[in-house]
Short mmCIF file of C-alpha atoms and ligand atoms in Angstrom, two decimals:
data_model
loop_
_atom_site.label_atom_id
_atom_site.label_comp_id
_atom_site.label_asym_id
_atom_site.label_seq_id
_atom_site.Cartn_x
_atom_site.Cartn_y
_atom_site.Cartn_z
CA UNK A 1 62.88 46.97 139.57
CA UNK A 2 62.24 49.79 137.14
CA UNK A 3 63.76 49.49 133.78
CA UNK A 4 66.81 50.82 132.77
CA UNK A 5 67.94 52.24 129.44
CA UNK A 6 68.90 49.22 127.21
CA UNK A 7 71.27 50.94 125.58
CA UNK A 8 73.22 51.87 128.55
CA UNK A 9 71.92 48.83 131.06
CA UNK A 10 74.86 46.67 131.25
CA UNK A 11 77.76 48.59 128.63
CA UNK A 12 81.12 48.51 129.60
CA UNK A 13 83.50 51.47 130.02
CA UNK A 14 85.98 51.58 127.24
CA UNK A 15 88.72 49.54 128.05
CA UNK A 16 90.90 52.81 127.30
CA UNK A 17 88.88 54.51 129.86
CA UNK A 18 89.52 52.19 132.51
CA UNK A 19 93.37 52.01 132.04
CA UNK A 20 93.10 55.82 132.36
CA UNK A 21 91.15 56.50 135.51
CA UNK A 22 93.75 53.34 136.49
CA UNK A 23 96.66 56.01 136.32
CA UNK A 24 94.99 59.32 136.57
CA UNK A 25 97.07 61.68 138.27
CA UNK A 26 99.75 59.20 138.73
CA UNK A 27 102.88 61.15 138.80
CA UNK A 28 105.35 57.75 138.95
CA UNK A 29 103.62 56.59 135.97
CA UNK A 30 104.79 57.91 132.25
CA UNK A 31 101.65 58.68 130.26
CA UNK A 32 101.08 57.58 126.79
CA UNK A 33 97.45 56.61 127.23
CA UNK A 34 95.14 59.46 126.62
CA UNK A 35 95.34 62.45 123.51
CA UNK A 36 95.97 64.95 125.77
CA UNK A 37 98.44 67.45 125.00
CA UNK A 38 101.17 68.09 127.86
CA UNK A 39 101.21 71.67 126.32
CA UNK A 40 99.53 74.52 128.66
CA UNK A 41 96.61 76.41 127.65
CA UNK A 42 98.34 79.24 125.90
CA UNK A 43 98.39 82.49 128.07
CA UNK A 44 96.23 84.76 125.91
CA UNK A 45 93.36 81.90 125.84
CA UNK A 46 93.62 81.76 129.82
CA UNK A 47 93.56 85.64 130.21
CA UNK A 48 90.53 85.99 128.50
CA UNK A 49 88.50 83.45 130.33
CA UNK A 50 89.84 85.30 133.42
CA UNK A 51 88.89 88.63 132.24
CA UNK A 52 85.14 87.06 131.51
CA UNK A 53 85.23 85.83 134.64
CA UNK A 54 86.43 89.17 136.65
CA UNK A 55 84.21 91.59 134.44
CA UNK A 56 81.08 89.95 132.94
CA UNK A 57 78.45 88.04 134.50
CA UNK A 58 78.42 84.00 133.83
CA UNK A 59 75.01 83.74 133.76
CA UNK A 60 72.36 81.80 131.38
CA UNK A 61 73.07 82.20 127.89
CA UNK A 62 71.80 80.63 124.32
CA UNK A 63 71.83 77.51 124.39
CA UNK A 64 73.16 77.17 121.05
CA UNK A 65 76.74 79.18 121.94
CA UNK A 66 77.13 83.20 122.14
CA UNK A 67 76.57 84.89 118.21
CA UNK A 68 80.07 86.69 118.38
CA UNK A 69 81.66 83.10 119.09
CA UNK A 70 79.77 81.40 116.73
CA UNK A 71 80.56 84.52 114.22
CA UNK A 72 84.24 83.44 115.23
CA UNK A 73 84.03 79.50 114.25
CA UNK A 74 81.85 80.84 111.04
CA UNK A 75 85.15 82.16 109.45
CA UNK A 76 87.18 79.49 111.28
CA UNK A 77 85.74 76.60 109.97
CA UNK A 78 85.81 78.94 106.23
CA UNK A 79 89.52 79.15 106.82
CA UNK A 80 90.47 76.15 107.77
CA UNK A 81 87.28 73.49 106.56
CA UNK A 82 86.59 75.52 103.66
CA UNK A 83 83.00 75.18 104.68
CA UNK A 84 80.61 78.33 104.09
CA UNK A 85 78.44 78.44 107.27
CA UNK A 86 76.80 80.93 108.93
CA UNK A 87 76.64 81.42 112.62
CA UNK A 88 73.15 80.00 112.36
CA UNK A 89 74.33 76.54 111.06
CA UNK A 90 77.03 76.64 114.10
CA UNK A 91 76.07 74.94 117.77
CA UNK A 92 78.91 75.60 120.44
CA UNK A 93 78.72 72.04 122.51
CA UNK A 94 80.65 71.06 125.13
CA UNK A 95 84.07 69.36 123.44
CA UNK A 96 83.71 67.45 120.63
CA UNK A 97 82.31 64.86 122.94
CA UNK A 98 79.22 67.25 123.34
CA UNK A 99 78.77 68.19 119.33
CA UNK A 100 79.20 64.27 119.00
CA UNK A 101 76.44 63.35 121.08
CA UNK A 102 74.50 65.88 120.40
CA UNK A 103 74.44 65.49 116.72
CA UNK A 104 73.80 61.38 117.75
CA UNK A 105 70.68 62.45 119.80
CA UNK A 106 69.50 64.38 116.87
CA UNK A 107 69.98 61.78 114.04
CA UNK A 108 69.28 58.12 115.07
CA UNK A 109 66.04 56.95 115.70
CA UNK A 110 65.85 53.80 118.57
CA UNK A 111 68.08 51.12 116.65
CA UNK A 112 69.55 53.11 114.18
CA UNK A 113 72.81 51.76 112.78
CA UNK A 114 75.66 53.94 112.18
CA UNK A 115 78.72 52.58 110.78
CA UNK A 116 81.90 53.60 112.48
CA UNK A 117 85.23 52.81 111.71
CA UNK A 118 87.83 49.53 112.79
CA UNK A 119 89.58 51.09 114.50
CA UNK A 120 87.84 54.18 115.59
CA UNK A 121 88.45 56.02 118.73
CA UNK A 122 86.76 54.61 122.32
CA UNK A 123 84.45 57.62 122.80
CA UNK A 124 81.91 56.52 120.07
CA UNK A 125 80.97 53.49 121.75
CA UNK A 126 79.23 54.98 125.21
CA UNK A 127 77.39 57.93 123.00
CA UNK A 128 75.95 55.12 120.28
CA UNK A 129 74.72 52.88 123.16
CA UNK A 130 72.81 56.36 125.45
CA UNK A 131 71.47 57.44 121.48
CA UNK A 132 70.23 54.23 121.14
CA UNK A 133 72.06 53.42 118.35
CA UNK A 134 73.75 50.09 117.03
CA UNK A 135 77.25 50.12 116.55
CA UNK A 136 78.44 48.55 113.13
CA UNK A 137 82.30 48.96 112.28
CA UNK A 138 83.73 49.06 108.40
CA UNK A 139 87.18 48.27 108.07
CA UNK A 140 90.12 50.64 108.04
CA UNK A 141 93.19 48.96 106.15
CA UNK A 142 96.18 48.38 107.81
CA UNK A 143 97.48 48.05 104.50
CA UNK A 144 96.39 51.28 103.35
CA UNK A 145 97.71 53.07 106.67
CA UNK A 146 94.63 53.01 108.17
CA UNK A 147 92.71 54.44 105.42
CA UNK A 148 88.96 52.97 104.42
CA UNK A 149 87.87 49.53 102.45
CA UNK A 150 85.45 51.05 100.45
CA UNK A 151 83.85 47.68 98.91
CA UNK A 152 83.88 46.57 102.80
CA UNK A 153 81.96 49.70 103.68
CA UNK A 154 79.72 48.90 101.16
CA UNK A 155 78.64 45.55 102.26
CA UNK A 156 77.92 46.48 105.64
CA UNK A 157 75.16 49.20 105.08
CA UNK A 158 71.51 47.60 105.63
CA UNK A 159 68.25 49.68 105.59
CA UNK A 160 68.62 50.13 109.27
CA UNK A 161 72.04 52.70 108.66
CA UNK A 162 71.42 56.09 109.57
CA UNK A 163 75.16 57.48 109.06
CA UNK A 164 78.62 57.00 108.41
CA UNK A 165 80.85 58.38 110.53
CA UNK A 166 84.50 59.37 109.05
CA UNK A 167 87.45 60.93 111.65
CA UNK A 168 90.09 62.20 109.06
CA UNK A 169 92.84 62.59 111.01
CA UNK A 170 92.12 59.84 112.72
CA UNK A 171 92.52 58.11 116.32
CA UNK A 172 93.69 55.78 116.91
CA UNK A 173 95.35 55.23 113.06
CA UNK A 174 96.80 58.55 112.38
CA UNK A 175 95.41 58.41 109.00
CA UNK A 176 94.83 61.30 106.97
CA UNK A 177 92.21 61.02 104.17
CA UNK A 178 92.85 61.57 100.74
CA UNK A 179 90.40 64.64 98.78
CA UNK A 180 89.75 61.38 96.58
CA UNK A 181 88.73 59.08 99.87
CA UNK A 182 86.99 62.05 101.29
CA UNK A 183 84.90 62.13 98.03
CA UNK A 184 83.85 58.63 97.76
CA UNK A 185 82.57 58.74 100.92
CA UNK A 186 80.79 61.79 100.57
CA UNK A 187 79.38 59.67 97.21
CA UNK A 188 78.46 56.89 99.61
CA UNK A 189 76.31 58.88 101.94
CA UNK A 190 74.57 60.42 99.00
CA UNK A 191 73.90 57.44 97.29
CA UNK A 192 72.65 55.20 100.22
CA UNK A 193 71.00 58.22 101.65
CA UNK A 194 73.08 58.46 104.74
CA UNK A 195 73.85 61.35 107.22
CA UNK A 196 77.77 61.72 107.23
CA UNK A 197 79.38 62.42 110.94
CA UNK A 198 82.69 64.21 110.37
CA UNK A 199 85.14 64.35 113.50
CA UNK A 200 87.28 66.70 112.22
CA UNK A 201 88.63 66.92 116.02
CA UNK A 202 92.43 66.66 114.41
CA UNK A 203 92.51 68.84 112.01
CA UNK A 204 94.94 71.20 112.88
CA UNK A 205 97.33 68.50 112.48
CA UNK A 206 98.49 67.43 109.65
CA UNK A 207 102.09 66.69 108.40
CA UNK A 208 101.99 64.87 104.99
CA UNK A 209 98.88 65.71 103.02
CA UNK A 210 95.72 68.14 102.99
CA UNK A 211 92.66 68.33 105.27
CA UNK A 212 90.03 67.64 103.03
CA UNK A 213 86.50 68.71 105.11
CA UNK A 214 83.83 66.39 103.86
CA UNK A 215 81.15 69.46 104.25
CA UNK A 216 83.01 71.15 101.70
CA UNK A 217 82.55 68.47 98.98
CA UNK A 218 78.34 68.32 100.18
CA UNK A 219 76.22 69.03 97.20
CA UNK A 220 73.13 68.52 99.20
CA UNK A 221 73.18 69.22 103.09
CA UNK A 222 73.85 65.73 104.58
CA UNK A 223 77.74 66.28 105.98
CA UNK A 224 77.70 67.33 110.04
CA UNK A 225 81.04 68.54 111.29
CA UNK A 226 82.44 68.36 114.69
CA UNK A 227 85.46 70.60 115.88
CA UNK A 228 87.44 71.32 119.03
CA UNK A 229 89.66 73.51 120.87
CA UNK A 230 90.99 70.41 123.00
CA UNK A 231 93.93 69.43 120.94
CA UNK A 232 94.57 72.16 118.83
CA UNK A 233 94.84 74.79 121.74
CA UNK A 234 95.93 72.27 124.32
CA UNK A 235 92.31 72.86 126.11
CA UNK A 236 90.88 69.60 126.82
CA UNK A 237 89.29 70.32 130.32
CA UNK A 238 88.10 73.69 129.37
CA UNK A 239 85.34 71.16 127.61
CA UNK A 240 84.52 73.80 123.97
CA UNK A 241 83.80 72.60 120.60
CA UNK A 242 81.16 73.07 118.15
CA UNK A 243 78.88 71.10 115.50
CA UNK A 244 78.60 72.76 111.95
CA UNK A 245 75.21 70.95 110.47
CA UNK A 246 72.62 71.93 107.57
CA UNK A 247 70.12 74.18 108.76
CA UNK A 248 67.72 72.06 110.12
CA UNK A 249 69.62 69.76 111.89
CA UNK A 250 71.64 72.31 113.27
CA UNK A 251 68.53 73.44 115.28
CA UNK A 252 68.11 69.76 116.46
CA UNK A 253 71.82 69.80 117.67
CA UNK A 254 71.18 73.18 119.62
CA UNK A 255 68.09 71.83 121.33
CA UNK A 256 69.87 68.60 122.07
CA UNK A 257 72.82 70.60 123.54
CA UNK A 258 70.45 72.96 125.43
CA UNK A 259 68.74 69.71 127.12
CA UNK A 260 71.71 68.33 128.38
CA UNK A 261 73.68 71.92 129.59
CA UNK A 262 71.69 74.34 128.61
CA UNK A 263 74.54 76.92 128.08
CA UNK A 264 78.62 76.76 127.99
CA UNK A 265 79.80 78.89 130.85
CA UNK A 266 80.71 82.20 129.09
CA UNK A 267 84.17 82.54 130.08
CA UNK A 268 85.33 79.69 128.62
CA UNK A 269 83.53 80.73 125.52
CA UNK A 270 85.48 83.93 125.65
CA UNK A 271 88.17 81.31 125.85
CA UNK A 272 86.99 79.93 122.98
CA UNK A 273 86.97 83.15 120.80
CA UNK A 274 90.03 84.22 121.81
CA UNK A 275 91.79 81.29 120.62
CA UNK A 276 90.07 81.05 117.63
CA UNK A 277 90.57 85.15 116.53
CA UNK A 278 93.45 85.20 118.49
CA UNK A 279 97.43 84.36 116.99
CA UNK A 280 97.19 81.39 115.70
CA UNK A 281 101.51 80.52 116.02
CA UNK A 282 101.25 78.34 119.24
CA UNK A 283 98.67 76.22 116.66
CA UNK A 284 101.85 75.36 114.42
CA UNK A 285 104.27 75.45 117.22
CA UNK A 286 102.50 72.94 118.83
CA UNK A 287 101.64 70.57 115.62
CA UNK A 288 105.74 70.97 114.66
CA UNK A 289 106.40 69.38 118.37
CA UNK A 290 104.19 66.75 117.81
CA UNK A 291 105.94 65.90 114.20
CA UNK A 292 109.21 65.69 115.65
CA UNK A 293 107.64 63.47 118.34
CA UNK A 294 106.09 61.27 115.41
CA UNK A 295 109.58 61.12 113.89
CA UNK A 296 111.27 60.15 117.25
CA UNK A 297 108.00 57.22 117.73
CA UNK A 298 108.36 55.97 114.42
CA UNK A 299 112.50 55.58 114.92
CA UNK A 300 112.02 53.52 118.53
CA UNK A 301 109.33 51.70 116.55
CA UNK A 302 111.20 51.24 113.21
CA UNK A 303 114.68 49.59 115.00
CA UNK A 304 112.42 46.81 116.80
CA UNK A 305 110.83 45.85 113.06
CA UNK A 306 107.73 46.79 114.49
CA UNK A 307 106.90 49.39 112.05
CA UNK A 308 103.88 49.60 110.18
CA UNK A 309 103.17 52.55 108.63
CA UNK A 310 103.86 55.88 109.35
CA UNK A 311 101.17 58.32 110.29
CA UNK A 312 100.48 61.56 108.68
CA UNK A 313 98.07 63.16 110.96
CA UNK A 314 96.63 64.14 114.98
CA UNK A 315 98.95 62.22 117.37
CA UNK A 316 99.18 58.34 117.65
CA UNK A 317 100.72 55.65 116.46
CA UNK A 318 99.57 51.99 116.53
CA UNK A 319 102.33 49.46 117.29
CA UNK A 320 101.97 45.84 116.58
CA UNK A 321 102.63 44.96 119.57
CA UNK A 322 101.45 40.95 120.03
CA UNK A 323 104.08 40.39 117.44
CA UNK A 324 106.65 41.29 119.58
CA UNK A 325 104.50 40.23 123.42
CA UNK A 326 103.13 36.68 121.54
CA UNK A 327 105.31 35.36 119.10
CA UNK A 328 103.72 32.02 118.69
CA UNK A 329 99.97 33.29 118.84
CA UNK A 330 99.05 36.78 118.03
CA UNK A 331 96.01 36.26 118.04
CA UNK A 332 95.89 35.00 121.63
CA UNK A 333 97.36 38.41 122.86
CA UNK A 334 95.33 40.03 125.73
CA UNK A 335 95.63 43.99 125.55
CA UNK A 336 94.37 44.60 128.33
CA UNK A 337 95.61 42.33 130.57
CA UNK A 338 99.02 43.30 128.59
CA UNK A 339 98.14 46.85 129.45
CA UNK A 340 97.58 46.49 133.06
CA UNK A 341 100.51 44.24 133.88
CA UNK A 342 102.91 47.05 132.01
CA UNK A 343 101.67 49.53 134.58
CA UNK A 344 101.79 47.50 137.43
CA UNK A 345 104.95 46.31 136.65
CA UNK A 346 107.17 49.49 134.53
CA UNK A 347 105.15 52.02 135.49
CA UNK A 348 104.39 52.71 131.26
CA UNK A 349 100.76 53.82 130.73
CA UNK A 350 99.05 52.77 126.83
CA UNK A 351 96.03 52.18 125.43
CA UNK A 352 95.29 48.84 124.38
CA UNK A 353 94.46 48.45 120.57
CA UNK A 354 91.08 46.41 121.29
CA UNK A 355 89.80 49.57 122.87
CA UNK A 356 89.37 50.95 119.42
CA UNK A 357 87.77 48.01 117.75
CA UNK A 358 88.59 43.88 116.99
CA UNK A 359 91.34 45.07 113.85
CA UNK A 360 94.01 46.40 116.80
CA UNK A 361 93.42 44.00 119.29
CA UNK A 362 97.02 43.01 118.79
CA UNK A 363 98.10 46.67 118.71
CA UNK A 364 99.03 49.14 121.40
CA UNK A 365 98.64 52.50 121.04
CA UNK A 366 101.09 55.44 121.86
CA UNK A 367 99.82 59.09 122.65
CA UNK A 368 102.55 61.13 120.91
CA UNK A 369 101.14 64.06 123.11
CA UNK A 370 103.52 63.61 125.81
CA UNK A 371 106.95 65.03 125.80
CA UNK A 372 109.97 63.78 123.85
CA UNK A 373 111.76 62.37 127.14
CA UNK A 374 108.36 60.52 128.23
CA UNK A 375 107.68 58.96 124.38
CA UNK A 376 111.75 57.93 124.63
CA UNK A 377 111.47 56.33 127.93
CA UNK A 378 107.76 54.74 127.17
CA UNK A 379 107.78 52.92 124.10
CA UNK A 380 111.45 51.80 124.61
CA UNK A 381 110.42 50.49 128.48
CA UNK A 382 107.28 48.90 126.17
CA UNK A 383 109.10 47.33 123.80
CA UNK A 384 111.15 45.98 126.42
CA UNK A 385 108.51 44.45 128.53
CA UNK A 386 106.85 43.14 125.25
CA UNK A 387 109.96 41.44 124.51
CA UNK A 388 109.89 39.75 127.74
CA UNK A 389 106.31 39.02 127.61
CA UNK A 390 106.76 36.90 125.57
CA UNK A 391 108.99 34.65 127.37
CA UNK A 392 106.40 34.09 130.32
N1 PLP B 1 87.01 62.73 118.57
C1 PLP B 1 88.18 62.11 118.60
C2 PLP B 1 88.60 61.30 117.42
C3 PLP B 1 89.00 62.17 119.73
O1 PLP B 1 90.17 61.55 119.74
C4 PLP B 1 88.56 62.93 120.84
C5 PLP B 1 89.37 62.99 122.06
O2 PLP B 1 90.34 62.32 122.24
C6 PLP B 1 87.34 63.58 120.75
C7 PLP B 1 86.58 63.44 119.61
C8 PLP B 1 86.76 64.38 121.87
O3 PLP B 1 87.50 65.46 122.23
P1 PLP B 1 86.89 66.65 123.07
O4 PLP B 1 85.58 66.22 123.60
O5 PLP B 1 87.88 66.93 124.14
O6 PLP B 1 86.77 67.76 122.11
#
């Protein structure tokens, strides 16, 4: 036969993945399994993508994003990154998935190593393996709520790592870095000569602390950030989000985008602008809902004594979960099989913790994007069925 990308040849899909194409669709199932906001697009966004659809022509277009959006996500990311960028350091890609892998394509050589966090979210793993790329994690601390093990980090960069990536808020932990954490790992990259990857996919949401924007503690052009409109603007099928990267990466990223679609469709750029210059309200009303549904998570979780932290940013929250499912042997706990049997059998959809890396294989982990009556009914019908797990 003829040969077959290593890097792909053979991998997996994400555990997470394959729980949600499980359910997909699945009215009779309550979904906590995927980030995706049960918000609608808000109107304004949808009317102009219609508009661009009914008036202009969706033909070819840059392939590194229309200049008035990118003029757009120059002042955004200003605003809300305090990055200064112009449009020329700014690649429209297609989600953060696209500015992701694009950015991957256009920094790691064939076995580059690029350290990733325990417990990161389960998109990294498919784009490392088709960049060619080696996956090597650095601990998060539970401890810490999720936040990084610096000395840990440390010890596990070799000659072969290319970049550290950081998400900060953070899937699956809810984290949100310190300015201090942000800067020591901006020192790290510069001192071990690193690229630093920062999915900054969560940033509109916040509740305790700042968003601290590694790019805008870079002294010398080695910090590549990737935004979104998926979460904050509840548009995670209109597939828009953009890479902000020194200068000559960024026309790396804009090739690499350009080989794989060569253009966004306009309207949903147009999409894109307008909810970027547009009012920015349903941004807050949205990120207040999705406190209140961290507060009503973090109750359910807090009167089983399962409560380990509280998060402080995007929307997640990792329960222990083979505390409660495997007394006797944590360790022992299968997620996935824990996973599947909880749909099968209460009709409850999660992620299992090992989809995000070997430090939550005994977690589950909730989606708080899902309304308050579906989070109620979820993690109390998961608690429940954990509880009786156990007595298999
Ligand atoms: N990065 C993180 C940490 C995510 O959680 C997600 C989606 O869940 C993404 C990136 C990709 O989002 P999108 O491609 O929809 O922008």
């Amino acid at each position: 036969m003829p040969q077959l990308n290593p890097g792909l040849a053979g991998q997996q899909p994400n555990p997470m993945f394959r729980i949600g194409a499980l359910v997909h669709g699945r009215a009779d199932v309550l979904h906590l399994e995927f980030g995706e906001p049960d918000f609608a697009t808000p109107e304004h966004i949808v009317a102009a993508g219609i508009a661009s659809l009914r008036d202009e022509r969706q033909g070819y277009g840059p392939g590194n994003g229309v200049l008035s959006l990118r003029e757009a996500l120059a002042a955004r990311v200003a605003r809300v990154n305090r990055i200064a960028a112009p449009p020329e350091q700014i690649v429209v890609t297609a989600g953060g998935t696209g500015g992701l892998m694009a950015s991957l394509l256009s920094i790691c050589a064939p076995g580059a190593e690029v350290l990733v966090p325990d417990p990161a979210w389960a998109g990294y793993d498919a784009m490392l393996a088709a960049a060619g790329a080696r996956k090597v994690y650095y601990p998060l601390s539970p401890a810490l709520g999720w936040q990084p093990d610096f000395d840990a980090l440390e010890r596990a960069i070799t000659p072969r790592t290319t970049a550290l990536l950081v998400n900060s808020p953070s899937n699956p932990g809810g984290a949100v870095f310190s300015r201090a954490t942000i800067a020591r790992l901006v020192e790290i990259a510069q001192r071990y000569d690193l690229w630093l990857l920062s999915d900054e996919c969560y940033d509109e949401f916040v509740y305790e602390g700042e968003h601290v924007s590694p790019a805008a503690l870079d002294s010398d052009g080695r910090v590549v950030t990737i935004g979104t409109c998926s979460k904050a603007y509840a548009m995670t099928g209109w597939r828009v989000g953009w890479v902000v990267a020194p200068p000559a990466l960024a026309a790396s990223i804009g090739l690499a985008t350009a080989a794989q679609i060569n253009n966004l469709p306009l309207f949903v750029q147009r999409a894109a602008a307008a909810a970027i210059t547009g009012p920015q309200a349903c941004v807050g009303e949205m990120a207040r809902a999705y406190q209140q549904r961290r507060d009503l998570a973090v109750e359910l979780v807090r009167a089983r004594g399962l409560l380990e932290y509280v998060p402080a940013g995007a929307f997640y929250l990792l329960v222990p979960l083979a505390r409660l499912a495997s007394p006797d042997d944590p360790a022992a706990f299968d997620g996935v099989a824990f996973a599947e049997a909880l749909i099968a059998e209460r009709g409850i959809a999660i992620a299992p913790g090992v989809a995000f890396g070997p430090a939550t294989a005994g977690h589950a982990r909730v989606s708080l994007a899902s309304s308050a009556e579906t989070l109620r009914a979820g993690i109390t019908g998961m608690l429940d069925f954990a509880a009786d797990y156990a007595t298999r």
